[in-house]
XYZ file of C-alpha atoms in Angstrom:
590
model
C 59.475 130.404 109.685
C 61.812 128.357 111.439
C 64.440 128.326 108.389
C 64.500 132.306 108.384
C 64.943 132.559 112.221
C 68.101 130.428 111.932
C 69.274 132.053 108.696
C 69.846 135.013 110.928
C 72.649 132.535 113.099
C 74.415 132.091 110.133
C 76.691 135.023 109.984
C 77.042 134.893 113.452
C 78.657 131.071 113.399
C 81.815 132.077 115.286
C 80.419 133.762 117.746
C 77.348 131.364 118.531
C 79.970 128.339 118.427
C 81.988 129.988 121.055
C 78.918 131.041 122.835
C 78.422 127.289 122.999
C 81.443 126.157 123.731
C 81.597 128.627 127.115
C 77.895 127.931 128.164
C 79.320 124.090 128.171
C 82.229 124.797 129.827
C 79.952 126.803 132.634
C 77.620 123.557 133.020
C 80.440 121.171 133.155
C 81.773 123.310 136.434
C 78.761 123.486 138.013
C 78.274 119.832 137.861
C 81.921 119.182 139.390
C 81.764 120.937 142.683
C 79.253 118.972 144.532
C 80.715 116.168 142.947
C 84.781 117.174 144.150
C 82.572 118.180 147.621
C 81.214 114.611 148.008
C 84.873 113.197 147.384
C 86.688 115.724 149.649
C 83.325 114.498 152.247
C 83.327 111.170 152.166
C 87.010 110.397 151.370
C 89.690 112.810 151.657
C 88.275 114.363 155.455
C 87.807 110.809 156.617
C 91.726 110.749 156.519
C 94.380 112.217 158.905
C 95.372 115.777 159.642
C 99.092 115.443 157.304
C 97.034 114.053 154.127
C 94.153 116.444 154.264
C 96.781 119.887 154.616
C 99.105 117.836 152.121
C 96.162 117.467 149.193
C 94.333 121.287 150.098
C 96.783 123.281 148.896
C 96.622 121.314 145.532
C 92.633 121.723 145.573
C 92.441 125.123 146.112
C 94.750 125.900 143.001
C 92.867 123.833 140.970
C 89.343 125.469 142.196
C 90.981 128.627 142.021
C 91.455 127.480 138.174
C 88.138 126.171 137.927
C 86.153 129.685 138.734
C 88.360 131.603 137.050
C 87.888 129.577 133.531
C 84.250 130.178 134.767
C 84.230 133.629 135.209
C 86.153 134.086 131.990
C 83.172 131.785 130.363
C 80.457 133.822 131.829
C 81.892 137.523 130.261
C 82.658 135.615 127.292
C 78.558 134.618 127.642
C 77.274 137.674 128.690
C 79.458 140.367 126.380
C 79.701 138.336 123.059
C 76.796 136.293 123.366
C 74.658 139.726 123.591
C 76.757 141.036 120.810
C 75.823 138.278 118.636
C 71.959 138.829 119.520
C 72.732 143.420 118.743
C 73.863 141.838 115.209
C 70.786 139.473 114.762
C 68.634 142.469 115.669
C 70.094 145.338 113.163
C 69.959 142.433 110.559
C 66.359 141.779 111.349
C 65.305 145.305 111.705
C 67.438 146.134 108.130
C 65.194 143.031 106.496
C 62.122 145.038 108.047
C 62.936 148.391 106.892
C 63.609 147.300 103.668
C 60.558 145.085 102.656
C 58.634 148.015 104.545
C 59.942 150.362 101.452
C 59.127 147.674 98.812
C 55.845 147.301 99.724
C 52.899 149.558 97.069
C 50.616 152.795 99.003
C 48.276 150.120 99.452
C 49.897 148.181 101.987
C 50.202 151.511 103.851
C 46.699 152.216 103.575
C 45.809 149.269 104.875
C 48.391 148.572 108.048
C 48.872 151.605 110.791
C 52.170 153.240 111.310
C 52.349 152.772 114.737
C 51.667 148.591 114.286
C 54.843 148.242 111.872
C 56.619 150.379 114.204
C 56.034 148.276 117.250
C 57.234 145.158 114.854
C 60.256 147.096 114.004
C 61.194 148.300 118.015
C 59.558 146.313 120.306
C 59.269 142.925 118.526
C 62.457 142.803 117.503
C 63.675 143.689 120.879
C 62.100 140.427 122.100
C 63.215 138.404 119.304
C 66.798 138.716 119.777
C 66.323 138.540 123.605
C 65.438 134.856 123.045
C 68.072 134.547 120.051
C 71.089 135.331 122.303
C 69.667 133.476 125.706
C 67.149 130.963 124.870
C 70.191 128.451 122.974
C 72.379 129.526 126.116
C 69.888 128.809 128.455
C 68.739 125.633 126.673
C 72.769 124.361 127.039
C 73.740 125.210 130.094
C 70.042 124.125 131.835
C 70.120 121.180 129.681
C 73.855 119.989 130.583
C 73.055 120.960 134.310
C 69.671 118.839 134.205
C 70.356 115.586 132.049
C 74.061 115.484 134.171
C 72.578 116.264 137.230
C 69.979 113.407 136.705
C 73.211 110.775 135.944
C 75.093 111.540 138.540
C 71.457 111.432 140.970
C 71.011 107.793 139.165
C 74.422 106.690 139.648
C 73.958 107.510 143.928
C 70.760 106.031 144.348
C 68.807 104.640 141.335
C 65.412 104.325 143.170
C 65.634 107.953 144.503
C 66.352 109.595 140.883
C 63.579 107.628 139.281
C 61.113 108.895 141.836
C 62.013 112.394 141.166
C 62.067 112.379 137.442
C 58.652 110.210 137.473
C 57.208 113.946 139.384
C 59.047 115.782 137.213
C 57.598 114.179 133.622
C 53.641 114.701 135.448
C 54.560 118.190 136.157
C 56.454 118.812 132.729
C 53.506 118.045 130.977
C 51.127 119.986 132.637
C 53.842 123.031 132.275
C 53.668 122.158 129.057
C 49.852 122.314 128.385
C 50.252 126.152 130.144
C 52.763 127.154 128.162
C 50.776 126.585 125.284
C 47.924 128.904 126.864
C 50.847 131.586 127.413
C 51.796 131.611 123.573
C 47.824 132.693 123.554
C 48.198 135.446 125.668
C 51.477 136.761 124.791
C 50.098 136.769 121.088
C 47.266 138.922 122.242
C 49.687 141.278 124.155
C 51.849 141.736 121.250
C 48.428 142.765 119.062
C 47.811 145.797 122.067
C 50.796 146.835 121.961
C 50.500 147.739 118.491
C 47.234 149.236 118.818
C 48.457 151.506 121.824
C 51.547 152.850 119.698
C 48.855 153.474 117.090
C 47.078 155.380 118.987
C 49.636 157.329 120.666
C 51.077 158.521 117.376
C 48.014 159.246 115.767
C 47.074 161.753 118.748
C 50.494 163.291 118.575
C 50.653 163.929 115.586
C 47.226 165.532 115.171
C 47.718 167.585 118.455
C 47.713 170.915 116.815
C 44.237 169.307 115.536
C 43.167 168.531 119.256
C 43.605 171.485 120.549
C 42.328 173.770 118.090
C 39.411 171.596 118.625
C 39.565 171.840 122.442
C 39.073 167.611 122.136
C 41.722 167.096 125.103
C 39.326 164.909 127.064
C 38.176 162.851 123.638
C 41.943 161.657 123.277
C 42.186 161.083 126.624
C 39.243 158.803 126.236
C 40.591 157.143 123.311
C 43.940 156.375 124.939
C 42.421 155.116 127.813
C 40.518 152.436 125.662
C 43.370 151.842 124.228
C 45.768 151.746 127.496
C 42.717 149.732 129.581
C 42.897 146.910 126.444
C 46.772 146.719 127.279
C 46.530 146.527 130.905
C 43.864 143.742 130.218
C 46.289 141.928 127.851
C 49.209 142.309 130.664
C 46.941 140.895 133.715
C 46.252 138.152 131.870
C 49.618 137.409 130.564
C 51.041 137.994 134.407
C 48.094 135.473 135.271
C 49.690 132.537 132.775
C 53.146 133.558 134.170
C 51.896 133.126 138.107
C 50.479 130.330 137.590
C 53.574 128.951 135.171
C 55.830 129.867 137.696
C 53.524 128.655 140.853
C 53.143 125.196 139.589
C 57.454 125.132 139.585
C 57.647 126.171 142.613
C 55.138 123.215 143.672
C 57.226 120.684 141.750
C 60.813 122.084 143.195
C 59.070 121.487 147.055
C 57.730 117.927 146.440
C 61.290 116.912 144.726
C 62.651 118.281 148.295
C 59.764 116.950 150.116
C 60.754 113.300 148.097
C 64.320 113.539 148.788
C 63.468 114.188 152.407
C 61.116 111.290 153.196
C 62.314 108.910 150.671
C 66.080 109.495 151.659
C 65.778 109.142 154.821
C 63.856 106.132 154.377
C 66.702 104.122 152.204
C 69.211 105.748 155.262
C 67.380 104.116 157.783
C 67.361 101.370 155.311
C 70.848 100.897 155.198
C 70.504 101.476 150.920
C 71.723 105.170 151.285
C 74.723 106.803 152.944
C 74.249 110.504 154.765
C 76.984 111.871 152.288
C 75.355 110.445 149.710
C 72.076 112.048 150.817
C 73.819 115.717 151.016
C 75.089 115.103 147.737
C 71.449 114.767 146.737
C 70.265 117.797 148.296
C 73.057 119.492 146.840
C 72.245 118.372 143.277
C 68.340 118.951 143.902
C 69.669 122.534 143.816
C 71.400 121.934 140.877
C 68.643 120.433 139.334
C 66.317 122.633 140.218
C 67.593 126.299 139.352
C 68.145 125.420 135.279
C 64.600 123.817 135.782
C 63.604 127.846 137.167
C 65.577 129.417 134.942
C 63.902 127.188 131.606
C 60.652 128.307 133.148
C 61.489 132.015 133.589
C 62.198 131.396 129.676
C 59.205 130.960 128.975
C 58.345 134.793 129.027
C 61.641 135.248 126.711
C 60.737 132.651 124.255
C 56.826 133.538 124.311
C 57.391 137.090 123.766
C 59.760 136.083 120.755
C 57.346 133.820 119.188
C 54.753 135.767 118.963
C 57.242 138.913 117.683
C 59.001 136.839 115.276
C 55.465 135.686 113.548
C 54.786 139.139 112.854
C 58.212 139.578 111.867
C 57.655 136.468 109.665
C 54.405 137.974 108.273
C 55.894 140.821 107.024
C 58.972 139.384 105.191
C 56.484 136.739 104.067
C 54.288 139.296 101.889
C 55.441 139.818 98.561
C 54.893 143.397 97.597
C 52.338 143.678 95.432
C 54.094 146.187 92.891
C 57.628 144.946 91.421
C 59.856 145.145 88.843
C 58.664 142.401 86.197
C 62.093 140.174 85.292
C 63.829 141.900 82.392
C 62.372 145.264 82.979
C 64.783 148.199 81.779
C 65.397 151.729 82.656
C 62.947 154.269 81.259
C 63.760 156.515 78.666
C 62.478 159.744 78.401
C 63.235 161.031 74.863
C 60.240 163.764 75.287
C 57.816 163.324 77.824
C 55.125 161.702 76.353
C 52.524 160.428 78.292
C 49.356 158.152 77.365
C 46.625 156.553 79.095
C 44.756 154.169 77.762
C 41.934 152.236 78.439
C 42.714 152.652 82.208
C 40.419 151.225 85.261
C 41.559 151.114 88.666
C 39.866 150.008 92.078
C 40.518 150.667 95.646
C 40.208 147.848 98.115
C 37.412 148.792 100.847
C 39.721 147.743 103.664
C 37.471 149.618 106.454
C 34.621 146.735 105.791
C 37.119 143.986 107.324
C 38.620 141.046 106.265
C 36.457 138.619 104.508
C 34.087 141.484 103.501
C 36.084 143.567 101.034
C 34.379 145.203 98.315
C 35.794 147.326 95.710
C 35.207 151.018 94.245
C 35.575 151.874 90.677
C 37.727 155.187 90.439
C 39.062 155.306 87.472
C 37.110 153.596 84.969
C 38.495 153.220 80.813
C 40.304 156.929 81.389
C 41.451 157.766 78.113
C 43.969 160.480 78.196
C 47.155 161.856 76.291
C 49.486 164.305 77.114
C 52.034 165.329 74.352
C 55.760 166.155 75.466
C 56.416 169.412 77.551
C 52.497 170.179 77.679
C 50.695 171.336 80.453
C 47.346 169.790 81.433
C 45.400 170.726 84.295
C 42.961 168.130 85.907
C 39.800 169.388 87.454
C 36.383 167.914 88.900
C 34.768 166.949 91.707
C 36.272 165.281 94.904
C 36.636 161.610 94.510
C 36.582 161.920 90.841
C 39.795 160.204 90.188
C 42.301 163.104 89.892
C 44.807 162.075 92.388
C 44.408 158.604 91.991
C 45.001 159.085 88.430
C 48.580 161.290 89.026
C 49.355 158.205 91.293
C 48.828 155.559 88.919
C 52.216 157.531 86.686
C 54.697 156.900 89.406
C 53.460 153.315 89.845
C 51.933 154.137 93.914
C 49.372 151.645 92.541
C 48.759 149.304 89.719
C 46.394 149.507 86.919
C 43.792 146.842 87.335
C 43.072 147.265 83.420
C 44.633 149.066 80.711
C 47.899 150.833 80.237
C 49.856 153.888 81.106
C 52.923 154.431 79.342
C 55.653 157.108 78.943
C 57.068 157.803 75.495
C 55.789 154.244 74.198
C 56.972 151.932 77.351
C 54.838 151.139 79.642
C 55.477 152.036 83.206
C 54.815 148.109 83.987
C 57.901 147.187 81.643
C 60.619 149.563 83.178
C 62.181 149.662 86.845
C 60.571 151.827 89.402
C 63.299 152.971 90.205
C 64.181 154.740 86.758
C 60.254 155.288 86.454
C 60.370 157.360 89.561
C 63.460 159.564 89.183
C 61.795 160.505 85.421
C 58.536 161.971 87.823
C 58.688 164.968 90.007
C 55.959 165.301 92.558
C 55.053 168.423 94.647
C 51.411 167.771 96.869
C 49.603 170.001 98.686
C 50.369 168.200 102.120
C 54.451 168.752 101.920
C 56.767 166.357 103.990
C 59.737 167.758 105.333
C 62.087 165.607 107.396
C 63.753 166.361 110.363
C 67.131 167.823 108.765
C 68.196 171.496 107.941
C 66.983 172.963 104.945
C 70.084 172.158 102.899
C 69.138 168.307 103.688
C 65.848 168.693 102.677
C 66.521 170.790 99.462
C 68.941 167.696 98.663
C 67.026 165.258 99.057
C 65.730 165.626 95.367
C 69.326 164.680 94.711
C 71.549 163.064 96.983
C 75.120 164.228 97.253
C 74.496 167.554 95.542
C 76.911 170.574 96.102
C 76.454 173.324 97.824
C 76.183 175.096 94.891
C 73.846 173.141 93.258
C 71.283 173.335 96.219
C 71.843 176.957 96.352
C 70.890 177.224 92.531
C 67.758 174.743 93.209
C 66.457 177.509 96.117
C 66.799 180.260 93.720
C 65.057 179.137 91.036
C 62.436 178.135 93.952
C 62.399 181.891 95.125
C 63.130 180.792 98.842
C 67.296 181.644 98.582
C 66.483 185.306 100.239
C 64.695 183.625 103.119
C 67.349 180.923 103.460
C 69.747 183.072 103.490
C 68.640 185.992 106.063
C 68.504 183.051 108.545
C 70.990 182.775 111.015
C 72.247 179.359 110.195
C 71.110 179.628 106.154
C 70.849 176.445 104.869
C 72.213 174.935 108.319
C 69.079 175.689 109.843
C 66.857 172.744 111.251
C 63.368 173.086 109.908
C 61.918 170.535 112.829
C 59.712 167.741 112.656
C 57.352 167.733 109.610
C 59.085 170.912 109.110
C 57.190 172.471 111.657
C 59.177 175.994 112.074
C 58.344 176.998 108.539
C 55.235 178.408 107.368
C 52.805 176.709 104.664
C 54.630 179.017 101.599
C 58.180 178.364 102.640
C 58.055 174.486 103.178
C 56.025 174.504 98.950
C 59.069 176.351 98.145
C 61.744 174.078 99.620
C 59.717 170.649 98.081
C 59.514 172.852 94.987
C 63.005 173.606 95.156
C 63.725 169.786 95.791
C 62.372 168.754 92.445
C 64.307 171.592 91.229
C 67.162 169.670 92.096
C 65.394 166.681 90.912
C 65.162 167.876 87.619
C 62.611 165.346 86.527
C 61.118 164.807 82.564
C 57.488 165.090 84.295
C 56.219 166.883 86.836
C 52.960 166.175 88.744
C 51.376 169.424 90.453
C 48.765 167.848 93.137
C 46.576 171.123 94.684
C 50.465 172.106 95.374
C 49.295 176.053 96.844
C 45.224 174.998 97.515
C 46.673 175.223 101.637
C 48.274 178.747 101.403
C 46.397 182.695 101.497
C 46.693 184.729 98.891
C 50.276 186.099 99.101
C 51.969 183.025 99.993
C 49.770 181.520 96.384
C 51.552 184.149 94.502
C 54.934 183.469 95.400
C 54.680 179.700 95.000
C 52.581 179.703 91.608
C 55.752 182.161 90.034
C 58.220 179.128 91.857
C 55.893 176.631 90.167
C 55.691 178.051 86.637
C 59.454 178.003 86.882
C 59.579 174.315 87.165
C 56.895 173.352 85.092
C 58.628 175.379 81.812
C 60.049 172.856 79.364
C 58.798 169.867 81.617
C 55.356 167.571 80.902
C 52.957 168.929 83.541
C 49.474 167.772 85.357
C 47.980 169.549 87.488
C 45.677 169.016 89.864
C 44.199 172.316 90.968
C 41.393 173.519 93.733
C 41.566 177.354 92.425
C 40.328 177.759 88.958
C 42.401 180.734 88.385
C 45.907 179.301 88.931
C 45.180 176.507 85.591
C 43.679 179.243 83.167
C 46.611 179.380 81.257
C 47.811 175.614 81.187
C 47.812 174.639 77.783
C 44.385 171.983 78.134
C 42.472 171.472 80.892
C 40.575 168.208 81.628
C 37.501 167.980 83.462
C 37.538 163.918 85.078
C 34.474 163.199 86.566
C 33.379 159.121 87.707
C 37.275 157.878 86.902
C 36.772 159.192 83.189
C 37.640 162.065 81.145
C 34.324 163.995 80.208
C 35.390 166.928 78.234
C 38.804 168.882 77.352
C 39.698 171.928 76.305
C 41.653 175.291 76.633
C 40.215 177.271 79.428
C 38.325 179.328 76.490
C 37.513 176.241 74.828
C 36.121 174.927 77.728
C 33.695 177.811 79.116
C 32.192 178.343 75.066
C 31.087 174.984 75.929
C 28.764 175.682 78.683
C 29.898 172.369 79.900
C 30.923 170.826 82.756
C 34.337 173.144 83.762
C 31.880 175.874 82.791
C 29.615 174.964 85.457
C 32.632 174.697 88.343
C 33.995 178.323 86.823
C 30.846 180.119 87.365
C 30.251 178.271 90.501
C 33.617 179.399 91.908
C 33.915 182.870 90.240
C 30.323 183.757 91.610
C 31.083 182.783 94.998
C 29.881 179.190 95.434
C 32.027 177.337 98.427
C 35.330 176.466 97.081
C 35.178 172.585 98.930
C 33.006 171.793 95.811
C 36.390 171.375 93.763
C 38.542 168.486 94.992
């Protein structure tokens, strides 16, 4: 962990050896004025009124000097050295990002949305809080502490030994609290992921909330959730007081010891009274980095704890890669075969340590020849989705093969794999863009013309186009301001763009009435001509005339058939038809 957080410095070497350089130059002031104070005390004022106006004017330039370098040091510090820690942080949150989009659907089945996006915002945040001031801090306190302790020893030996005996019986019991505060900061870090969770889950199913009237049950939730957080904050602030209380006990008994014991060796004869000011003076000195290491505590706790999640993330190899040596796919025609196919989900909901596993697709057999349309139907948890997602690679077959004009999907780059594979789902994501951005998504950097064309052939170029701002116009989050019909038509015009080999049709109009269902299904038969095709499909009536129809029931395929084929059989599909055609509940059909 250690070896990644300083690979992150690397780039940065300039600046952090700069940083450095000016956070020693700051210490090495600070130590000099009581020092040039004790001199000007005990020697320079001790001599006549010519001499000391004679050697001011020369002291003043040179203090001027001083606090200017300083002040030069301390933007230097405070601009660049936060500049350097913005740079760790994009890098970090870059790393994040990107091992987020290598990881398989499983890891995002198993791992909340708001959790990685608290490690992305708020524990990176912390991280490079502690990466830009923690080393600074450590210098410059450091410097301050070690010289302030020579110079202390170099005055009166007996007096610095007394305070840096109290200081090592106090460091260690800091030390045994800080220890306890990595604990609790851990723990703070966990709620804080579980109240973004939360929060975005009931956001984004408000329109669910209130058509439910279930205000107060979200409220309740988030409360839980909030209460856990405040819990996880008093007891962190508890850690901190007492942290912070036992320094300010140790910074009084260091005065207390100067005090008593100083005054003793004065009486003594052992100690002069500048010497004793210059102690006071440097117990200041001595005691502010010692505050300011403490107050870092919080900085360098916080980061800890965010920078092992960080560190568990980048630490997780993704479960679905590209094998070394695999090659682009190929489509010469669209062939598609599986064979001898099983596949199991991971039962994350039972907890870790108690994970069992599902069959859902177990020894599917199934070919598809090039630019044939098959239709998938059966009950719900049958295997129909999971099966479309095994094509794309979404998961990994835990047995078996699936492979695409001869080459196994395992054996070729996902990336290749996935541009060959057009997908248009019932549950459509649109981003946040203007049509035109979400149209060309299927193909970044199309032309104008070309996403024009693509919304044509999607039968949405009418609607685009009697909209004030056509294809300029923002469809909002989710694509919120569009109805159910026109966001199908924009994914479907997407793939349009995409112009994939195979195309993968999962209950794409199941969510729309009637009217909308007949303008998408004449979009959809559009794409679907000249391409490989499944389908998954809720309505009977929109697969009668795919070319076979599949009925998968258990993870296997139980009978196939044209849709004639099919009902002479009395089987199975002829079973759902009769079921759905006589009025049965349509939810009995995934």
């Amino acid at each position: 962990m250690l070896k990644r957080f300083l690979s992150y410095y690397r780039p940065q070497m300039g600046l952090f050896v700069a940083d450095t350089v000016c956070a020693l130059v700051l210490a090495a002031i600070d130590l000099a004025f009581p020092i040039i104070l004790r001199n000007l005390t005990g020697g320079l004022f001790t001599q006549g009124h010519a001499a000391i106006m004679q050697a001011l004017g020369m002291i003043a330039v040179g203090l001027v000097l001083m606090y200017v370098i300083r002040c030069a040091c301390r933007y230097f510090v405070s601009y660049w050295g936060h500049v350097m820690g913005a740079r760790m942080e994009s890098k970090m949150r870059e790393d994040l990002f990107d091992q987020y989009e290598r990881f398989s659907f499983a890891y995002f089945d198993r791992n909340s949305s708001g959790d990685m996006m608290s490690r992305v915002v708020n524990d990176l945040f912390d991280i490079c809080e502690a990466a830009h001031h923690v080393p600074e801090w450590i210098i410059i306190c450091g410097i301050e502490i070690i010289g302030s302790f020579v110079i202390l020893f170099t005055i009166a030996p007996v007096l610095a030994l007394a305070m840096a005996a109290v200081t090592a019986a106090f460091s260690v019991i800091m030390f045994w609290q800080n220890m306890r505060m990595r604990e609790v900061f851990s723990d703070n870090r966990k709620k804080i992921s579980g109240i973004n969770a939360q929060l975005q889950d009931s956001l984004a199913g408000m329109r669910v909330v209130k058509s439910f009237a279930n205000e107060e049950t979200e409220r309740s939730k988030f409360r839980a959730s909030n209460n856990r957080y405040l819990s996880s904050k008093e007891n962190m602030y508890h850690a901190m007081g007492v942290y912070t209380a036992t320094y300010g006990l140790l910074s009084g008994v260091l005065y207390v010891i100067v005090v008593l014991l100083g005054g003793w060796l004065v009486a003594q004869g052992q100690l002069q009274a500048v010497d004793m000011a210059t102690f006071a003076l440097y117990i200041s000195l001595f005691c502010t980095p010692l505050e300011t290491l403490v107050n870092s505590a919080e900085t360098y706790q916080k980061a800890i704890a965010g920078f092992k999640r960080m560190d568990e993330v980048l630490s997780t190899a993704p479960d679905i890669q590209d094998k070394p040596g695999a090659t682009d796919l190929q489509v010469t025609a669209g062939a598609v075969d599986y064979h001898d196919v099983c596949f199991n989900y991971e039962d994350v909901e039972l907890g870790e340590g108690d994970a069992e596993e599902r069959p859902v697709i177990d020894h599917m057999n199934l070919s598809i020849k090039p630019g044939q349309t098959i239709a998938l139907v059966g009950p719900s948890g049958g295997g129909k989705s999971t099966t479309c997602s095994l094509l794309p690679r979404f998961y990994d077959v835990a047995a078996g093969s699936i492979s695409i004009d001869g080459q196994d999907v395992r054996d070729v780059t996902q990336q290749s794999l996935r541009r060959a594979i057009g997908l248009v789902q019932q549950d459509v994501y649109l981003f946040d863009g203007t049509i035109g951005e979400n149209i060309a998504y299927g193909k970044p950097g199309a032309t104008a013309e070309e996403i024009a064309e693509a919304a044509r052939r999607a039968n949405i170029d009418t609607f685009i186009e009697s909209l004030p701002q056509g294809y300029d116009t923002v469809v909002g989050e989710r694509g919120s301001r569009l109805s159910g019909g026109q966001k199908q038509r924009v994914a479907i015009a997407r793939v349009f763009l995409k112009n994939p080999k195979i195309l993968i049709l999962d209950e794409a109009t199941s969510a729309l009435d009637n009217e909308s269902e007949e303008a998408v299904q004449e979009s959809l038969e559009e794409l679907a001509r000249g391409r490989t095709t499944i389908i998954i499909a809720h309505r009977l009536s929109t697969i009668k005339h795919a070319d076979e129809i599949a009925t998968v029931e258990h993870g296997r395929v139980v009978e196939r058939g044209t849709h004639e084929e099919l009902l002479a059989r009395g089987g199975t599909y002829a079973r759902y038809y009769r079921m759905q055609f006589e009025g049965a509940r349509a939810h009995e059909l995934d």
